[in-house]
Coordinates of C-alpha atoms in Angstrom, one line a residue:
Chain A
X1 CA -79.9 76.1 95.2
X2 CA -81.4 79.5 94.3
X3 CA -84.6 80.3 96.1
X4 CA -86.7 80.8 93.0
X5 CA -85.6 77.6 91.3
X6 CA -87.3 75.4 94.0
X7 CA -90.4 76.0 92.0
X8 CA -88.9 73.9 89.2
X9 CA -88.4 70.7 91.2
X10 CA -90.2 67.7 89.8
X11 CA -91.5 69.7 86.8
X12 CA -90.9 68.5 83.2
X13 CA -88.6 70.7 81.1
X14 CA -88.1 70.1 77.4
X15 CA -84.7 71.3 76.2
X16 CA -84.2 71.6 72.4
X17 CA -80.7 71.6 71.0
X18 CA -79.8 69.4 73.9
X19 CA -76.6 68.0 72.5
X20 CA -75.2 71.4 71.7
X21 CA -72.7 73.5 73.8
X22 CA -75.3 75.2 76.0
X23 CA -77.7 72.2 75.7
X24 CA -75.4 69.8 77.5
X25 CA -74.9 72.2 80.4
X26 CA -78.6 73.0 80.6
X27 CA -79.5 69.3 80.8
X28 CA -77.0 68.8 83.6
X29 CA -78.1 71.9 85.5
X30 CA -81.9 71.4 85.3
X31 CA -81.5 67.7 86.1
X32 CA -79.4 68.5 89.2
X33 CA -82.2 70.9 90.2
X34 CA -84.6 68.0 90.4
X35 CA -86.4 68.6 87.1
X36 CA -87.5 65.8 84.7
X37 CA -85.4 66.7 81.7
X38 CA -86.7 65.8 78.3
X39 CA -83.8 66.4 75.9
X40 CA -84.5 66.9 72.2
X41 CA -81.7 66.0 69.9
X42 CA -81.6 65.9 66.1
X43 CA -79.6 62.7 65.7
X44 CA -80.6 59.4 67.2
X45 CA -76.9 58.6 67.8
X46 CA -76.1 61.9 69.5
X47 CA -77.5 61.1 72.9
X48 CA -75.0 61.6 75.6
X49 CA -75.8 59.4 78.6
X50 CA -76.7 61.7 81.4
X51 CA -78.4 60.7 84.7
X52 CA -82.0 61.9 85.0
X53 CA -82.2 63.0 81.3
X54 CA -84.5 61.3 78.8
X55 CA -83.5 61.8 75.2
X56 CA -85.9 62.2 72.3
X57 CA -84.9 62.3 68.6
X58 CA -86.7 65.0 66.7
X59 CA -86.1 67.0 63.5
X60 CA -87.3 70.5 64.4
X61 CA -87.9 71.2 60.7
X62 CA -90.6 68.6 60.5
X63 CA -93.8 70.0 62.1
X64 CA -95.4 66.6 62.7
X65 CA -92.4 65.2 64.5
X66 CA -92.2 68.3 66.7
X67 CA -95.9 67.9 67.5
X68 CA -95.7 64.2 68.3
X69 CA -92.6 64.5 70.5
X70 CA -94.1 67.5 72.4
X71 CA -97.3 65.5 73.1
X72 CA -95.2 62.6 74.4
X73 CA -93.3 64.9 76.8
X74 CA -96.2 67.1 78.0
X75 CA -93.7 69.8 79.2
X76 CA -94.3 72.4 82.0
X77 CA -91.3 74.4 80.7
X78 CA -89.4 74.6 77.4
X79 CA -85.9 75.9 76.9
X80 CA -85.4 76.4 73.2
X81 CA -81.7 76.2 72.4
X82 CA -82.1 74.5 69.0
X83 CA -81.0 76.2 65.8
X84 CA -77.9 77.4 64.0
X85 CA -75.5 80.1 65.3
X86 CA -72.5 80.7 63.0
X87 CA -72.3 84.0 61.2
X88 CA -69.9 82.7 58.4
X89 CA -72.0 79.5 57.9
X90 CA -75.1 81.7 57.6
X91 CA -73.7 83.3 54.4
X92 CA -73.2 79.9 52.9
X93 CA -76.5 78.4 53.9
X94 CA -78.9 81.3 54.4
X95 CA -82.0 79.3 53.8
X96 CA -81.0 76.6 56.3
X97 CA -80.6 79.4 58.8
X98 CA -84.0 80.8 58.1
X99 CA -85.6 77.4 58.4
X100 CA -83.6 76.4 61.5
X101 CA -84.1 79.6 63.4
X102 CA -87.5 80.8 62.3
X103 CA -89.6 77.9 61.2
X104 CA -88.5 75.6 64.0
X105 CA -89.7 78.1 66.6
X106 CA -93.0 78.4 64.9
X107 CA -93.4 74.7 64.7
X108 CA -92.5 74.4 68.4
X109 CA -94.9 77.2 69.5
X110 CA -97.7 75.8 67.4
X111 CA -97.2 72.3 69.0
X112 CA -97.3 74.0 72.4
X113 CA -100.7 75.6 71.8
X114 CA -102.0 72.3 73.3
X115 CA -100.2 73.2 76.5
X116 CA -101.2 76.8 77.3
X117 CA -99.8 76.7 80.8
X118 CA -96.3 75.8 79.5
X119 CA -93.7 78.5 79.9
X120 CA -91.4 78.8 76.9
X121 CA -87.9 80.4 77.0
X122 CA -86.5 81.1 73.6
X123 CA -82.8 81.8 73.4
X124 CA -82.3 84.5 70.8
X125 CA -79.3 86.6 70.0
X126 CA -77.9 90.0 70.7
X127 CA -77.3 90.2 66.9
X128 CA -81.0 90.4 66.2
X129 CA -82.3 93.8 65.1
X130 CA -85.7 95.5 65.0
X131 CA -86.2 95.0 61.2
X132 CA -87.2 98.6 60.7
X133 CA -85.9 100.5 57.7
X134 CA -83.0 101.9 59.6
X135 CA -82.2 98.7 61.5
X136 CA -81.4 96.1 58.9
X137 CA -79.5 92.9 59.8
X138 CA -75.8 92.7 58.7
X139 CA -75.8 89.0 57.9
X140 CA -78.2 86.1 57.4
X141 CA -77.7 84.8 60.9
X142 CA -78.9 88.2 62.3
X143 CA -81.8 88.2 59.9
X144 CA -82.8 84.7 61.0
X145 CA -82.6 85.6 64.7
X146 CA -84.5 88.9 64.1
X147 CA -87.3 87.1 62.3
X148 CA -87.3 84.5 65.1
X149 CA -87.7 87.2 67.7
X150 CA -90.5 89.1 65.9
X151 CA -92.2 85.8 65.0
X152 CA -92.1 84.4 68.6
X153 CA -93.3 87.6 70.3
X154 CA -96.1 88.2 67.8
X155 CA -97.2 84.6 68.0
X156 CA -97.3 84.8 71.8
X157 CA -99.6 87.9 71.4
X158 CA -101.9 86.2 68.9
X159 CA -102.3 82.9 70.7
X160 CA -101.8 84.0 74.3
X161 CA -98.9 81.7 75.0
X162 CA -96.4 82.2 77.8
X163 CA -93.2 83.1 75.9
X164 CA -90.1 84.9 77.1
X165 CA -86.9 85.6 75.3
X166 CA -83.3 85.6 76.4
X167 CA -80.5 87.3 74.5
X168 CA -77.2 85.9 75.8
X169 CA -73.8 87.5 75.2
X170 CA -70.8 85.3 74.2
X171 CA -71.0 82.2 76.3
X172 CA -67.8 80.5 77.2
X173 CA -66.8 77.3 79.1
X174 CA -66.0 73.7 78.6
X175 CA -67.8 71.9 75.7
X176 CA -68.2 71.9 71.9
X177 CA -68.6 75.7 71.4
X178 CA -67.8 77.5 68.2
X179 CA -67.2 80.8 70.0
X180 CA -64.0 82.8 70.1
X181 CA -62.5 81.3 73.3
X182 CA -63.1 77.8 72.2
X183 CA -61.6 78.4 68.7
X184 CA -58.6 79.8 70.5
X185 CA -58.4 77.0 73.1
X186 CA -58.7 74.4 70.4
X187 CA -55.9 76.0 68.4
X188 CA -53.6 76.3 71.4
X189 CA -53.9 72.6 71.9
X190 CA -53.3 71.9 68.2
X191 CA -50.1 73.9 68.6
X192 CA -49.1 72.0 71.7
X193 CA -49.5 68.7 69.9
X194 CA -47.7 69.5 66.7
X195 CA -47.5 73.1 65.8
X196 CA -46.3 74.4 62.5
X197 CA -49.7 76.1 61.9
X198 CA -50.0 79.6 60.6
X199 CA -50.6 82.3 63.2
X200 CA -54.0 82.4 64.9
X201 CA -56.1 85.1 63.3
X202 CA -58.0 87.6 65.5
X203 CA -60.1 90.1 63.6
X204 CA -59.3 93.1 65.8
X205 CA -57.1 93.8 68.8
X206 CA -59.6 96.3 70.2
X207 CA -63.0 94.6 69.5
X208 CA -64.8 94.3 72.8
X209 CA -67.3 91.7 73.8
X210 CA -69.1 90.6 76.9
X211 CA -68.2 87.0 77.9
X212 CA -70.2 84.9 80.4
X213 CA -69.7 81.4 81.5
X214 CA -72.2 79.1 79.9
X215 CA -73.0 77.6 83.4
X216 CA -73.9 81.0 84.8
X217 CA -76.0 81.6 81.7
X218 CA -77.9 78.4 82.2
X219 CA -78.5 79.3 85.9
X220 CA -79.8 82.7 84.6
X221 CA -82.2 80.8 82.3
X222 CA -83.6 79.1 85.4
X223 CA -84.2 82.6 87.0
X224 CA -86.0 83.6 83.8
X225 CA -88.2 80.5 83.7
X226 CA -89.4 81.2 87.3
X227 CA -89.4 85.0 87.5
X228 CA -89.4 86.4 83.9
X229 CA -92.4 88.2 82.6
X230 CA -94.3 86.8 79.6
X231 CA -93.5 88.7 76.3
X232 CA -90.3 90.3 77.7
X233 CA -86.8 90.1 76.3
X234 CA -84.0 89.6 78.8
X235 CA -80.2 90.2 78.5
X236 CA -78.1 87.4 79.9
X237 CA -74.6 88.8 80.2
X238 CA -71.9 89.7 82.7
X239 CA -72.1 93.4 82.2
X240 CA -68.3 93.6 81.6
X241 CA -66.7 93.9 78.2
X242 CA -63.2 92.7 77.5
X243 CA -61.1 93.4 74.4
X244 CA -60.1 90.4 72.2
X245 CA -56.5 91.2 73.0
X246 CA -57.1 90.9 76.8
X247 CA -58.9 87.6 76.3
X248 CA -56.3 86.2 73.9
X249 CA -53.4 87.1 76.2
X250 CA -55.2 85.7 79.3
X251 CA -55.8 82.4 77.5
X252 CA -52.2 82.1 76.3
X253 CA -50.9 82.9 79.7
X254 CA -53.2 80.3 81.4
X255 CA -52.2 77.7 78.9
X256 CA -48.5 78.5 79.1
X257 CA -48.5 78.9 75.4
X258 CA -46.4 81.2 73.2
X259 CA -48.4 80.6 70.0
X260 CA -48.2 83.5 67.6
X261 CA -51.3 85.6 66.9
X262 CA -52.0 87.7 63.8
X263 CA -54.1 90.8 64.7
X264 CA -56.4 92.0 62.0
X265 CA -57.5 95.5 61.3
X266 CA -61.3 95.0 61.4
X267 CA -63.0 98.1 62.7
X268 CA -66.5 96.6 62.6
X269 CA -66.4 95.4 66.3
X270 CA -64.7 98.5 67.7
X271 CA -67.8 100.6 68.0
X272 CA -70.0 98.8 70.5
X273 CA -73.4 100.4 70.2
X274 CA -74.5 99.8 73.8
X275 CA -73.1 98.1 76.8
X276 CA -75.9 96.0 78.1
X277 CA -76.5 95.0 81.7
X278 CA -78.4 92.0 82.9
X279 CA -80.8 94.3 84.8
X280 CA -83.6 91.8 85.5
X281 CA -81.3 89.0 86.5
X282 CA -79.4 91.2 88.9
X283 CA -82.5 92.5 90.5
X284 CA -83.7 88.9 91.0
X285 CA -80.5 88.1 92.9
X286 CA -78.5 86.5 90.1
X287 CA -74.9 87.3 89.4
X288 CA -72.1 85.5 87.6
X289 CA -70.4 83.0 90.0
X290 CA -67.6 81.7 87.8
X291 CA -64.6 83.9 87.5
X292 CA -63.5 84.7 83.9
X293 CA -60.1 83.0 84.4
X294 CA -61.8 79.8 85.6
X295 CA -63.9 79.7 82.4
X296 CA -60.8 80.0 80.3
X297 CA -59.0 77.4 82.4
X298 CA -62.0 75.0 81.9
X299 CA -61.9 75.6 78.1
X300 CA -58.2 74.6 78.1
X301 CA -58.9 71.6 80.3
X302 CA -61.7 70.5 78.0
X303 CA -59.5 70.5 74.9
X304 CA -56.6 68.9 76.8
X305 CA -58.8 66.1 77.9
X306 CA -60.4 65.6 74.5
X307 CA -58.5 62.9 72.6
X308 CA -60.1 63.1 69.2
X309 CA -61.0 66.0 67.0
X310 CA -57.9 68.1 67.4
Chain B
X1 CA -99.8 100.8 25.7
X2 CA -98.2 102.8 28.5
X3 CA -94.8 104.4 27.6
X4 CA -92.8 102.7 30.3
X5 CA -94.1 99.2 29.7
X6 CA -92.5 99.1 26.2
X7 CA -89.4 98.1 28.1
X8 CA -91.0 94.9 29.0
X9 CA -91.7 93.6 25.5
X10 CA -90.1 90.3 24.7
X11 CA -88.8 89.9 28.2
X12 CA -89.4 86.8 30.3
X13 CA -91.7 87.3 33.3
X14 CA -92.2 84.6 35.9
X15 CA -95.6 85.0 37.6
X16 CA -96.2 82.9 40.8
X17 CA -99.7 82.2 42.0
X18 CA -100.7 82.4 38.3
X19 CA -104.0 80.5 38.7
X20 CA -105.2 82.8 41.4
X21 CA -107.5 85.8 41.1
X22 CA -104.8 88.4 40.4
X23 CA -102.6 85.8 38.7
X24 CA -104.9 85.2 35.8
X25 CA -105.3 88.9 35.1
X26 CA -101.6 89.3 35.3
X27 CA -100.9 86.5 32.9
X28 CA -103.3 88.0 30.4
X29 CA -102.0 91.5 30.8
X30 CA -98.3 90.8 30.6
X31 CA -98.8 88.4 27.7
X32 CA -100.8 91.1 25.8
X33 CA -97.9 93.5 26.4
X34 CA -95.7 91.1 24.4
X35 CA -93.9 89.5 27.3
X36 CA -93.0 85.8 27.5
X37 CA -95.1 84.8 30.5
X38 CA -93.9 81.8 32.6
X39 CA -96.8 81.1 34.9
X40 CA -96.1 79.1 38.0
X41 CA -99.0 77.1 39.4
X42 CA -99.1 74.7 42.3
X43 CA -101.4 72.1 40.7
X44 CA -100.5 70.3 37.5
X45 CA -104.2 70.3 36.6
X46 CA -104.8 73.9 37.3
X47 CA -103.4 75.3 34.1
X48 CA -105.9 77.5 32.3
X49 CA -105.2 77.6 28.6
X50 CA -104.0 81.1 27.7
X51 CA -102.3 82.3 24.6
X52 CA -98.7 83.2 25.0
X53 CA -98.5 81.8 28.5
X54 CA -96.3 78.7 29.4
X55 CA -97.3 77.0 32.6
X56 CA -95.0 75.4 35.1
X57 CA -96.1 73.2 38.1
X58 CA -94.2 74.1 41.2
X59 CA -94.7 73.8 44.9
X60 CA -93.3 77.0 46.3
X61 CA -92.7 75.2 49.7
X62 CA -90.1 72.8 48.2
X63 CA -86.9 74.8 47.7
X64 CA -85.4 72.3 45.1
X65 CA -88.5 72.6 43.0
X66 CA -88.5 76.4 43.1
X67 CA -84.8 76.4 42.2
X68 CA -85.1 74.0 39.3
X69 CA -88.2 75.7 37.8
X70 CA -86.5 79.2 38.1
X71 CA -83.4 77.8 36.3
X72 CA -85.6 76.5 33.5
X73 CA -87.4 79.9 33.1
X74 CA -84.4 82.2 33.4
X75 CA -86.6 85.2 34.2
X76 CA -85.9 88.9 33.6
X77 CA -88.8 89.8 35.9
X78 CA -90.7 88.1 38.6
X79 CA -94.2 89.0 39.9
X80 CA -94.7 87.1 43.1
X81 CA -98.4 86.7 43.7
X82 CA -98.2 83.2 45.3
X83 CA -99.3 82.6 48.9
X84 CA -102.3 82.6 51.1
X85 CA -104.5 85.6 51.8
X86 CA -107.5 84.9 54.0
X87 CA -107.6 86.3 57.5
X88 CA -110.1 83.7 58.9
X89 CA -108.3 80.8 57.3
X90 CA -105.0 82.1 58.9
X91 CA -106.4 81.5 62.4
X92 CA -107.1 77.9 61.5
X93 CA -103.9 77.2 59.7
X94 CA -101.3 79.7 61.0
X95 CA -98.3 77.5 60.2
X96 CA -99.4 77.1 56.6
X97 CA -99.6 80.8 56.4
X98 CA -96.1 81.3 57.7
X99 CA -94.8 78.7 55.3
X100 CA -96.7 80.0 52.3
X101 CA -96.1 83.7 52.8
X102 CA -92.6 83.7 54.4
X103 CA -90.7 80.6 53.4
X104 CA -91.8 80.6 49.8
X105 CA -90.5 84.2 49.3
X106 CA -87.2 83.2 50.8
X107 CA -87.0 80.1 48.5
X108 CA -87.8 82.2 45.5
X109 CA -85.3 85.0 46.4
X110 CA -82.6 82.4 47.1
X111 CA -83.2 80.7 43.7
X112 CA -83.0 84.1 42.0
X113 CA -79.5 84.8 43.4
X114 CA -78.3 83.1 40.2
X115 CA -80.1 85.9 38.3
X116 CA -78.8 89.1 39.8
X117 CA -80.2 91.3 37.1
X118 CA -83.7 90.0 37.6
X119 CA -86.2 92.4 39.1
X120 CA -88.6 91.0 41.6
X121 CA -91.9 92.5 42.6
X122 CA -93.4 90.9 45.7
X123 CA -97.0 91.6 46.3
X124 CA -97.5 92.1 50.0
X125 CA -100.4 93.4 52.0
X126 CA -101.6 96.6 53.6
X127 CA -102.3 94.5 56.7
X128 CA -98.6 94.0 57.3
X129 CA -97.0 95.9 60.3
X130 CA -93.6 97.0 61.4
X131 CA -93.2 94.2 64.0
X132 CA -92.0 96.7 66.6
X133 CA -93.2 96.4 70.2
X134 CA -96.1 98.8 69.7
X135 CA -97.0 97.5 66.2
X136 CA -98.0 93.9 66.6
X137 CA -100.0 92.0 64.0
X138 CA -103.7 91.4 64.7
X139 CA -104.0 88.0 63.1
X140 CA -101.7 85.3 61.7
X141 CA -102.2 86.5 58.1
X142 CA -100.9 89.9 59.2
X143 CA -97.9 88.3 60.9
X144 CA -97.1 86.2 57.9
X145 CA -97.2 89.3 55.6
X146 CA -95.2 91.3 58.1
X147 CA -92.5 88.7 58.3
X148 CA -92.6 88.4 54.5
X149 CA -92.0 92.1 54.1
X150 CA -89.1 92.2 56.6
X151 CA -87.5 89.1 55.2
X152 CA -87.7 90.2 51.6
X153 CA -86.4 93.7 52.2
X154 CA -83.6 92.4 54.5
X155 CA -82.6 89.6 52.1
X156 CA -82.4 92.2 49.3
X157 CA -80.0 94.2 51.3
X158 CA -77.9 91.2 52.3
X159 CA -77.6 89.7 48.8
X160 CA -77.9 92.9 46.6
X161 CA -80.9 91.7 44.7
X162 CA -83.4 93.9 42.9
X163 CA -86.5 93.6 45.0
X164 CA -89.5 95.9 45.3
X165 CA -92.8 95.5 47.2
X166 CA -96.3 96.4 46.3
X167 CA -99.1 96.8 48.9
X168 CA -102.4 96.6 47.1
X169 CA -105.7 97.7 48.6
X170 CA -108.9 95.5 48.1
X171 CA -108.7 94.3 44.5
X172 CA -112.1 93.7 42.8
X173 CA -113.2 92.5 39.4
X174 CA -114.1 89.3 37.6
X175 CA -112.5 86.1 38.7
X176 CA -112.2 83.7 41.7
X177 CA -111.6 86.4 44.4
X178 CA -112.4 85.8 48.0
X179 CA -112.8 89.5 48.7
X180 CA -115.9 91.3 49.9
X181 CA -117.3 92.2 46.5
X182 CA -116.9 88.7 45.2
X183 CA -118.5 87.2 48.3
X184 CA -121.4 89.6 47.8
X185 CA -121.7 89.0 44.1
X186 CA -121.7 85.2 44.6
X187 CA -124.4 85.5 47.2
X188 CA -126.6 87.7 45.0
X189 CA -126.4 85.0 42.3
X190 CA -127.2 82.2 44.8
X191 CA -130.2 84.2 45.8
X192 CA -131.3 84.7 42.2
X193 CA -131.0 80.9 41.6
X194 CA -132.9 79.7 44.6
X195 CA -133.0 81.9 47.5
X196 CA -134.1 81.0 51.0
X197 CA -130.7 81.8 52.4
X198 CA -130.3 83.8 55.7
X199 CA -129.5 87.5 55.2
X200 CA -126.0 88.4 53.9
X201 CA -123.8 89.5 56.8
X202 CA -121.8 92.6 56.6
X203 CA -119.5 93.3 59.6
X204 CA -120.1 97.1 59.6
X205 CA -122.2 99.6 57.8
X206 CA -119.6 102.3 58.2
X207 CA -116.3 100.4 57.7
X208 CA -114.5 102.1 54.8
X209 CA -112.1 100.5 52.4
X210 CA -110.2 101.4 49.3
X211 CA -111.3 99.3 46.3
X212 CA -109.3 99.1 43.0
X213 CA -110.0 97.0 39.9
X214 CA -107.6 94.1 39.7
X215 CA -106.9 95.0 36.1
X216 CA -105.8 98.5 37.1
X217 CA -103.6 97.0 39.9
X218 CA -101.9 94.6 37.4
X219 CA -101.2 97.6 35.1
X220 CA -99.8 99.4 38.2
X221 CA -97.5 96.4 38.8
X222 CA -96.2 96.9 35.3
X223 CA -95.3 100.5 36.2
X224 CA -93.5 99.3 39.3
X225 CA -91.5 96.7 37.3
X226 CA -90.3 99.3 34.9
X227 CA -90.1 102.4 37.1
X228 CA -90.0 101.4 40.8
X229 CA -86.9 101.8 42.9
X230 CA -85.2 98.8 44.4
X231 CA -86.0 98.3 48.1
X232 CA -89.1 100.5 48.1
X233 CA -92.6 99.7 49.2
X234 CA -95.4 101.0 46.9
X235 CA -99.1 101.5 47.6
X236 CA -101.3 100.3 44.8
X237 CA -104.8 101.7 45.4
X238 CA -107.4 104.1 44.1
X239 CA -106.9 106.7 46.8
X240 CA -110.7 106.7 47.4
X241 CA -112.4 105.0 50.3
X242 CA -116.0 103.8 50.2
X243 CA -118.2 102.5 53.0
X244 CA -119.3 98.9 52.9
X245 CA -122.9 100.2 52.9
X246 CA -122.2 102.2 49.8
X247 CA -120.6 99.3 48.0
X248 CA -123.3 96.8 49.1
X249 CA -126.1 99.1 47.9
X250 CA -124.3 99.8 44.6
X251 CA -123.9 96.1 44.0
X252 CA -127.5 95.2 44.8
X253 CA -128.7 98.1 42.5
X254 CA -126.5 97.0 39.6
X255 CA -127.7 93.4 40.0
X256 CA -131.3 94.4 40.4
X257 CA -131.4 92.4 43.6
X258 CA -133.5 92.9 46.7
X259 CA -131.5 90.5 48.8
X260 CA -131.7 91.3 52.5
X261 CA -128.5 92.3 54.3
X262 CA -127.7 92.1 58.0
X263 CA -125.5 94.9 59.2
X264 CA -123.1 94.0 62.0
X265 CA -121.9 96.4 64.7
X266 CA -118.2 95.8 64.3
X267 CA -116.2 99.0 65.1
X268 CA -112.9 97.5 64.2
X269 CA -112.9 98.8 60.6
X270 CA -114.5 102.2 61.4
X271 CA -111.2 103.9 62.3
X272 CA -109.0 103.9 59.3
X273 CA -105.5 104.8 60.4
X274 CA -104.4 106.5 57.3
X275 CA -105.8 107.1 53.9
X276 CA -103.1 106.0 51.6
X277 CA -102.5 107.4 48.1
X278 CA -100.7 105.7 45.2
X279 CA -98.2 108.6 45.1
X280 CA -95.5 106.9 43.0
X281 CA -97.9 105.5 40.5
X282 CA -99.7 108.8 40.0
X283 CA -96.4 110.6 39.5
X284 CA -95.5 108.0 36.9
X285 CA -98.7 108.7 35.0
X286 CA -100.8 105.8 36.2
X287 CA -104.4 106.3 37.3
X288 CA -107.3 103.9 37.7
X289 CA -109.1 103.5 34.3
X290 CA -111.9 101.2 35.2
X291 CA -114.9 102.9 36.9
X292 CA -116.0 101.4 40.2
X293 CA -119.4 100.5 38.8
X294 CA -117.8 98.7 35.9
X295 CA -115.8 96.6 38.3
X296 CA -119.0 95.6 40.2
X297 CA -120.8 94.9 37.0
X298 CA -118.0 92.6 35.9
X299 CA -118.2 90.8 39.2
X300 CA -121.9 90.2 38.6
X301 CA -121.3 89.1 35.0
X302 CA -118.6 86.7 36.2
X303 CA -120.9 84.9 38.6
X304 CA -123.9 84.9 36.2
X305 CA -121.7 83.3 33.5
X306 CA -120.3 80.8 35.9
X307 CA -122.4 77.6 35.7
X308 CA -120.9 75.6 38.5
X309 CA -119.8 76.4 42.0
X310 CA -122.8 78.5 43.0

């Protein structure tokens, strides 16, 4: 166990979006640390049984529900993972994205005004922008996360709450992710089980992204909860960028697959503005523990083990 | 009639917040210009009878209602005046302010995606800020208007809608305003009709503000609707700042009142960051027509004529 996280033992942590990809890993991790995990899920029937985790149904878009569940839980810490995170879907449902990513954070922070000692970690996005004239969001998802960030940090200033933000890179690993590696892993398994599908589309051979195992990210969130500074925004990433070609080839090799891939010509991802480093986390003693290939292998195992849905 | 506003004749304008202080003047003005005025009001029973104006009940916080009323109206222009605008109230009801000032604009713009030629003028606030780290809002009202501005301008970029913003100064004149001059006017009349009240509190003798008659502002909105540039933010003000002492004394003199005033020591308003000028409006041929004293006189007349409520 990391030194800092001993502070968390026995404390109550509310995790929103608990049945999502990161949410499930977070529930498992913080429960294993000895925290009392209160897991908030939207759907009454979507409560995975997990030792040491208590599930609460709550629609984050209904202020009264949020308030009443928060009062029941009386959290010491909050990890806010709830919300929507698909760029293509955000073009189809922009209002849903604004409500889910902006309004829900405001409802949550408002409910938490009754718990001024509670530390809140909001998981934002690297795709958020500053909302100044020269820095406009490129899609509704980015707008929703940019408004979320501005709203959360301003609210914190106005009401003196203890709020920190994390901006994770592309998280990978086993579970119901909608990220690039999981889409690819799912498709490889579809191909194994039947095939005959058109080639897998990758937007660009050269597009580079930073990938981090979701379990390392969740451990990083623990570091932020114990050591982060109120009002700060923290990068949660590996500090290493890989091209989509490198990632695709590694995944195919690990799966022993010869699935054909169609490489697009998109240039939008080629120019990476800035390679970000997890400066705070590294200075606090955190570094990624799970090798990249292990993450990919676990993605493949996850889909091979999954009977339905593919 | 101003030259530019001839373009508006016969066109359909949707005015939200139509039963508010500015809303009533706007309905009257645009109806007199020969526009078909569709006035959106929250409350079914709050529909003043006004020639040439059709009233529609709509809760701006219910997306489906907004969508359905907008489809009925099929507007060529929208003047969005709806929302909340009291700084003290925003501390008590911050969530209501975020919903009323941010969500309602998003619902409206989303509904208007079906009318891409429609020009939308959103009336923001000078109290909005840039939401950058060094430029944080001072109260929930400011946060709500800052998010509104960022959301509206970004949404416009994403969906290619024709959106402009106006940032009015302190609007004064006859009607149910909650601004400084109206509070003072109302109090002078309470004093005339009974008295015995504690002295009227003014936060600072030296605080300076720009006051503009609401009817001149509404005429300015007409200029923006016809001549403003999509995506721009326009100042709607007189360009002249007056101290609260000067305004208070003018009002007392015009009303023939000797009501006592208590001058506070607040310094927060003393330092005006920037004296703004209505540059675009002036270049387009607009200038305030109603003398300051006439506006004050009309405030006094309004409260003297009003039988109830004081």
